[in-house]
CSV table of C-alpha atoms and ligand atoms in Angstrom, one decimal:
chain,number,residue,atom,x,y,z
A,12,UNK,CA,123.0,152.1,55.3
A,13,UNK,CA,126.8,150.9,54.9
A,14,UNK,CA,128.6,153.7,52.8
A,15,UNK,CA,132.1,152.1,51.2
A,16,UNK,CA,134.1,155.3,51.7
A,17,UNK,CA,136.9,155.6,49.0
A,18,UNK,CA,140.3,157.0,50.4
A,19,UNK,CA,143.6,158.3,48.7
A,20,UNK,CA,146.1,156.1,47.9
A,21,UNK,CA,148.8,157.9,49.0
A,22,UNK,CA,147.6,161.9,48.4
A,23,UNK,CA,145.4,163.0,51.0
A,24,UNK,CA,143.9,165.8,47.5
A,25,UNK,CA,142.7,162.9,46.6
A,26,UNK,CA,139.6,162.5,48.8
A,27,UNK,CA,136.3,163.1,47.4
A,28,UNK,CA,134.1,166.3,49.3
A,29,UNK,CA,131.1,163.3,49.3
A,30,UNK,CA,133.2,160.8,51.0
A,31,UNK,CA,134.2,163.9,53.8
A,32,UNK,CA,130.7,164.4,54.2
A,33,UNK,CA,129.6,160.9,54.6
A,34,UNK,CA,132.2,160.6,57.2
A,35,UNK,CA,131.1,163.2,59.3
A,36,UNK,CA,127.4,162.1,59.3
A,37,UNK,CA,128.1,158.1,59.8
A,38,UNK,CA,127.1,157.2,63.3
A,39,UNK,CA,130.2,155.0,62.7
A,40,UNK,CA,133.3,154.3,60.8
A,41,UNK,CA,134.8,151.0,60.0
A,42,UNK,CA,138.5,150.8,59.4
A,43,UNK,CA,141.4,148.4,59.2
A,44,UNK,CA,143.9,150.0,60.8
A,45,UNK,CA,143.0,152.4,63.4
A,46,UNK,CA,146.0,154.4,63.5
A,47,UNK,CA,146.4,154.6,60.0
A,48,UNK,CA,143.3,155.7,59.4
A,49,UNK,CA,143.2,158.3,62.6
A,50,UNK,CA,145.5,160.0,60.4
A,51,UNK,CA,143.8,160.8,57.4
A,52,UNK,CA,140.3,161.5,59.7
A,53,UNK,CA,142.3,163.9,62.0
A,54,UNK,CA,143.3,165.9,58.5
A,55,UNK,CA,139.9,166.3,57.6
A,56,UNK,CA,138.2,166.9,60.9
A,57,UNK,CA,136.3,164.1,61.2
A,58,UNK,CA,135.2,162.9,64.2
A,59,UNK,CA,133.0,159.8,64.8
A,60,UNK,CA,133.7,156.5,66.6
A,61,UNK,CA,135.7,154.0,65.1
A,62,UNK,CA,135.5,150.4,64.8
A,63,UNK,CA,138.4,148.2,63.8
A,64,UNK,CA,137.3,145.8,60.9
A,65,UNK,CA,140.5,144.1,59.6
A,66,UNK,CA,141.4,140.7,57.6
A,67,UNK,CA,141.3,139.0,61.4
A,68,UNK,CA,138.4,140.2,62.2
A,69,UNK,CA,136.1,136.7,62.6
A,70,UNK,CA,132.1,136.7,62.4
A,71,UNK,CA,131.3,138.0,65.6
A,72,UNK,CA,132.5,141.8,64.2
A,73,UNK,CA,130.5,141.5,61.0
A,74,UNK,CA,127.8,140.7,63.4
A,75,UNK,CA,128.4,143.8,65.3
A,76,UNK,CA,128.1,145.8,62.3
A,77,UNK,CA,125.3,144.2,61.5
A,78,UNK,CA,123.2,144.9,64.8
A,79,UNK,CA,124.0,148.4,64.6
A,80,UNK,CA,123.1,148.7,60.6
A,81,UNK,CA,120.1,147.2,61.2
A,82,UNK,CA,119.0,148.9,64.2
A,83,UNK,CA,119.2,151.9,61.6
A,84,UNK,CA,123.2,152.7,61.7
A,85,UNK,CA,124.9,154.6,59.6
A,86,UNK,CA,128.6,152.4,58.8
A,87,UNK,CA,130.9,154.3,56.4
A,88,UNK,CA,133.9,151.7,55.8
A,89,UNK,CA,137.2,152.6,54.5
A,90,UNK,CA,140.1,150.9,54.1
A,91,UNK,CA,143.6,151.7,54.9
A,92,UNK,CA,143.8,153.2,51.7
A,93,UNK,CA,141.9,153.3,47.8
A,94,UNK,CA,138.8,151.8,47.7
A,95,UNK,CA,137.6,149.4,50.1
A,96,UNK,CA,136.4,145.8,48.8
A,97,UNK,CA,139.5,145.9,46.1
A,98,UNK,CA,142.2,143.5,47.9
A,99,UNK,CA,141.1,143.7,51.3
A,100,UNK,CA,138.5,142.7,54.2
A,101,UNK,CA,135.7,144.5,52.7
A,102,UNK,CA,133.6,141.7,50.7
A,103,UNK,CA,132.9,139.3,54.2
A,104,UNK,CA,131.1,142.6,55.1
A,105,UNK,CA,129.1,143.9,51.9
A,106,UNK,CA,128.5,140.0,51.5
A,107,UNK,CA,126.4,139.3,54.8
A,108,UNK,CA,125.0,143.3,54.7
A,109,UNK,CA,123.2,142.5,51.0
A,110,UNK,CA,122.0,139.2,52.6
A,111,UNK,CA,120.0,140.9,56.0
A,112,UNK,CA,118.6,143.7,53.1
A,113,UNK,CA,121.2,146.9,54.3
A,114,UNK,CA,121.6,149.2,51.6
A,115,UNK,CA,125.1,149.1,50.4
A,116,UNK,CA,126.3,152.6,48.8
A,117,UNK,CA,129.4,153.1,46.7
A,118,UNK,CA,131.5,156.2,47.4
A,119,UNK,CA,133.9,156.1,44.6
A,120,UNK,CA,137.2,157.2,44.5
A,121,UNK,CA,141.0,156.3,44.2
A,122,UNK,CA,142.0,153.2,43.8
A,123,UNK,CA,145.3,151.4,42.5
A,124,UNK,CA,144.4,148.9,39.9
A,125,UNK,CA,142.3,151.8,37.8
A,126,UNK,CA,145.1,154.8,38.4
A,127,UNK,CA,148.0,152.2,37.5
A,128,UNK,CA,145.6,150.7,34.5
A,129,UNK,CA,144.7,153.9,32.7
A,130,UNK,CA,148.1,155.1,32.5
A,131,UNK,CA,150.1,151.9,31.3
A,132,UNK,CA,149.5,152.2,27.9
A,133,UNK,CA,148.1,148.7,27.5
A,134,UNK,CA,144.7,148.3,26.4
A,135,UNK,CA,142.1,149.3,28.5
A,136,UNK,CA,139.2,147.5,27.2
A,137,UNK,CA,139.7,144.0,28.4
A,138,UNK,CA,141.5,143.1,31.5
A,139,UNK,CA,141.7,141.2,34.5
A,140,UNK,CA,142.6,141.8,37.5
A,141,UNK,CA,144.3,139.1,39.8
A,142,UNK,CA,144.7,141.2,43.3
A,143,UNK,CA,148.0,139.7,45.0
A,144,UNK,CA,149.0,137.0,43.3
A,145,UNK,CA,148.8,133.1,45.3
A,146,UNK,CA,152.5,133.6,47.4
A,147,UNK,CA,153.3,129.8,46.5
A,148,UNK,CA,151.0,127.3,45.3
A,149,UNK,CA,148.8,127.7,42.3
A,150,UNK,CA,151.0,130.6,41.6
A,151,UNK,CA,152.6,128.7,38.7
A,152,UNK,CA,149.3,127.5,37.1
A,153,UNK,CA,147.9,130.9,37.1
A,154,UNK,CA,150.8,132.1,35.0
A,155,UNK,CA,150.9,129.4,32.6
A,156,UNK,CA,146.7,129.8,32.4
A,157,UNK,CA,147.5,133.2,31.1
A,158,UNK,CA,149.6,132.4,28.1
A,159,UNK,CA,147.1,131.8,26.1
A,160,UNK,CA,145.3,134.9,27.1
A,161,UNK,CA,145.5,138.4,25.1
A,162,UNK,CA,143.5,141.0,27.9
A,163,UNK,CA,146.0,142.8,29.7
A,164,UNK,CA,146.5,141.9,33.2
A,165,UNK,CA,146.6,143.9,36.6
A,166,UNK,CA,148.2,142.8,40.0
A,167,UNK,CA,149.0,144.2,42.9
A,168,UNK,CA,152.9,143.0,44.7
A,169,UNK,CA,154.7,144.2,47.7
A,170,UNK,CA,157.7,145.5,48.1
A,171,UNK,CA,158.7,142.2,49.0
A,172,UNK,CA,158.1,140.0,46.2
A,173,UNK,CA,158.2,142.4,43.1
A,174,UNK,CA,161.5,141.0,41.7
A,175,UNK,CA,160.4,137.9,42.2
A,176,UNK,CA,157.2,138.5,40.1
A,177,UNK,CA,158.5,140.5,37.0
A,178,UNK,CA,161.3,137.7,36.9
A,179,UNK,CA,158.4,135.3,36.9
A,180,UNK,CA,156.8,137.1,34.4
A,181,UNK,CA,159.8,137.2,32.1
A,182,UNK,CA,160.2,133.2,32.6
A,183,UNK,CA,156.8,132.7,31.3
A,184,UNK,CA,156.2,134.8,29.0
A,185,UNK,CA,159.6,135.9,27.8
A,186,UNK,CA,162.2,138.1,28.7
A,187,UNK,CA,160.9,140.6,25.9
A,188,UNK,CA,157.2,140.2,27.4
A,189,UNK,CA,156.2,144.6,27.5
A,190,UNK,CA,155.0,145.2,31.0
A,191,UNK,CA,154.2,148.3,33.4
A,192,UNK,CA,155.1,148.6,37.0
A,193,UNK,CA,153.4,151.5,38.6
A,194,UNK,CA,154.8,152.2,41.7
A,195,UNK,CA,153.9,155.1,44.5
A,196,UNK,CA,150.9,155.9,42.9
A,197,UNK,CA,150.0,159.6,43.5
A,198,UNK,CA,152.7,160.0,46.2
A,199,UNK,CA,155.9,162.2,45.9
A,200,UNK,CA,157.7,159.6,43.9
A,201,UNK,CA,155.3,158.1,41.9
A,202,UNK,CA,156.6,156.5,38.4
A,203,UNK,CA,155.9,154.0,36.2
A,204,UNK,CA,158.6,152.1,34.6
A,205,UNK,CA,157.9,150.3,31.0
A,206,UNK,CA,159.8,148.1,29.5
A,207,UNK,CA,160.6,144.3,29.0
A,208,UNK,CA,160.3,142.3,31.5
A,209,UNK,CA,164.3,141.7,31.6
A,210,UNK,CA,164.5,145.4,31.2
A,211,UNK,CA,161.9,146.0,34.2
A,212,UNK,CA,163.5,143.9,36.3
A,213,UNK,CA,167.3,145.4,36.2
A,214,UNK,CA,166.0,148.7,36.5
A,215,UNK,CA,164.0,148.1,39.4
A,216,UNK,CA,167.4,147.0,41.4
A,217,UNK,CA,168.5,150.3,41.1
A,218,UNK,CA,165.3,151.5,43.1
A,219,UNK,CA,165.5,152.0,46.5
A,220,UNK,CA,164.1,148.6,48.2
A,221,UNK,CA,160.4,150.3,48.9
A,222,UNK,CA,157.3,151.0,47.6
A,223,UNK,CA,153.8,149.7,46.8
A,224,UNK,CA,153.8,148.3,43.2
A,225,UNK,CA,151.2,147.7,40.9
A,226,UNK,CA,152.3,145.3,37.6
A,227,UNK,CA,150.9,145.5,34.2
A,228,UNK,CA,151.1,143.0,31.7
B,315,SAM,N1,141.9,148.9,48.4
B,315,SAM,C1,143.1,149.3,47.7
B,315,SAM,C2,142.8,149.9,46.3
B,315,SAM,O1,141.6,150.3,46.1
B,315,SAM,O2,143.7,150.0,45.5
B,315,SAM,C3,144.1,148.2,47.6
B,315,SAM,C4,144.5,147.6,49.0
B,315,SAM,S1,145.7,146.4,48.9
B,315,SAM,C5,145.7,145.9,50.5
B,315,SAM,C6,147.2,147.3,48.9
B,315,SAM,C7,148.0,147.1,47.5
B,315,SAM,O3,147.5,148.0,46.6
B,315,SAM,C8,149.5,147.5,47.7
B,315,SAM,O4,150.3,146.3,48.1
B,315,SAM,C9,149.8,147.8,46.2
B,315,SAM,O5,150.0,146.7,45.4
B,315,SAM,C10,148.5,148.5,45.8
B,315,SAM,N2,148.7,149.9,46.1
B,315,SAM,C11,148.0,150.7,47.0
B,315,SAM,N3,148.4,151.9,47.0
B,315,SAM,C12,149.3,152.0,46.0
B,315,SAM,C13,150.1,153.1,45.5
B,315,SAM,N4,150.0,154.3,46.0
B,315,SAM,N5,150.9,152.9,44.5
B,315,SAM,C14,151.1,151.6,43.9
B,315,SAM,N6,150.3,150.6,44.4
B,315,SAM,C15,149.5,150.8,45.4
């Protein structure tokens, strides 16, 4: 059985009592980031063995995991944080566990786009979400293949490229383009500015140069 373990965002409340338990009876647990993760398992008192399982991690790891799961394993995998398989290594895994018939089981829980989504005030009922946008190229045409679209979009942008991405926005769509940027989701200084994009954008340079950002539009 591989178990995909939901994990808070940022408020270690926000674990589930199932996903706990599945931790403490995997034989295993598959993480990104073993530190970070040691973390959040040392505050719950769990204590299995861990298995790093990151974006670098080539086939011979999926492999690994796939010896032990079929030998009868129990994997629970978690990501560094929300749930795993949303913008991160998980899908190489789930992919090639469906294909040698392991059981895959959802653990649900936080996760970014859903907290950041449900709260935006955009409509709920159609949307799309993009992950991280392409850094460069195609990141243009994806834009301008949105124009024409009326479901609200969901992406996810570091600290390091937010400006440049509400700007972006603004220059497509317009500077008076309505958008959401949630940022610190369920951490100590969570908040979600709305505005125009031009209004968005000059408010965010008064921010302190940090935070994980989800974008609405
Ligand atoms: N698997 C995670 C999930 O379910 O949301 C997403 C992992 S992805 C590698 C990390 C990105 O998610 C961050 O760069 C940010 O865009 C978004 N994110 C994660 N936690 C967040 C938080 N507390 N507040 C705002 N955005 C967050």
């Amino acid at each position: 059985m591989l178990y995909l373990v939901s994990t808070p965002i940022g408020n270690l409340e926000d674990m589930t009592y199932r996903g706990v338990r599945v931790l403490k009876e995997a034989d295993f647990i598959a993480c990104e980031d073993t530190r970070t993760s040691g973390i959040l398992l040392k505050h719950y008192g769990i204590e299995r063995p861990l298995l790093s399982f990151h974006s670098h991690s080539g086939v011979a790891k999926i492999d690994k995991i796939l010896e032990a799961l079929t030998e009868g394993k129990t994997c629970a995998l978690i990501s560094d944080a929300g749930t795993p398989g949303i913008s991160d290594p998980a899908y190489a895994l789930v992919k090639a566990a469906i294909a040698a018939n392991v059981t895959v089981c959802p653990i649900p829980g936080a996760s970014a786009v859903l907290s950041a989504l449900v709260c935006s005030g955009a409509h709920t009922h159609d949307f799309r979400f993009l992950g991280f946008l392409p850094i460069k190229k195609g990141r243009k045409t994806l834009f301008d293949s949105l124009k024409t679209k009326d479901y609200t979009v969901v992406v996810y942008e570091s600290v390091h490229r937010i400006e440049k991405t509400v700007s972006e926005i603004g220059e497509t769509f317009g500077a008076e383009h309505k958008i959401v940027i949630a940022r610190e989701l369920t951490k100590k200084f969570e908040e979600f500015l709305r505005g125009t994009a031009a209004e968005c954008l000059t408010e965010l340079k008064t921010r302190p140069r940090k935070g994980e950002f989800v974008v609405v539009f």
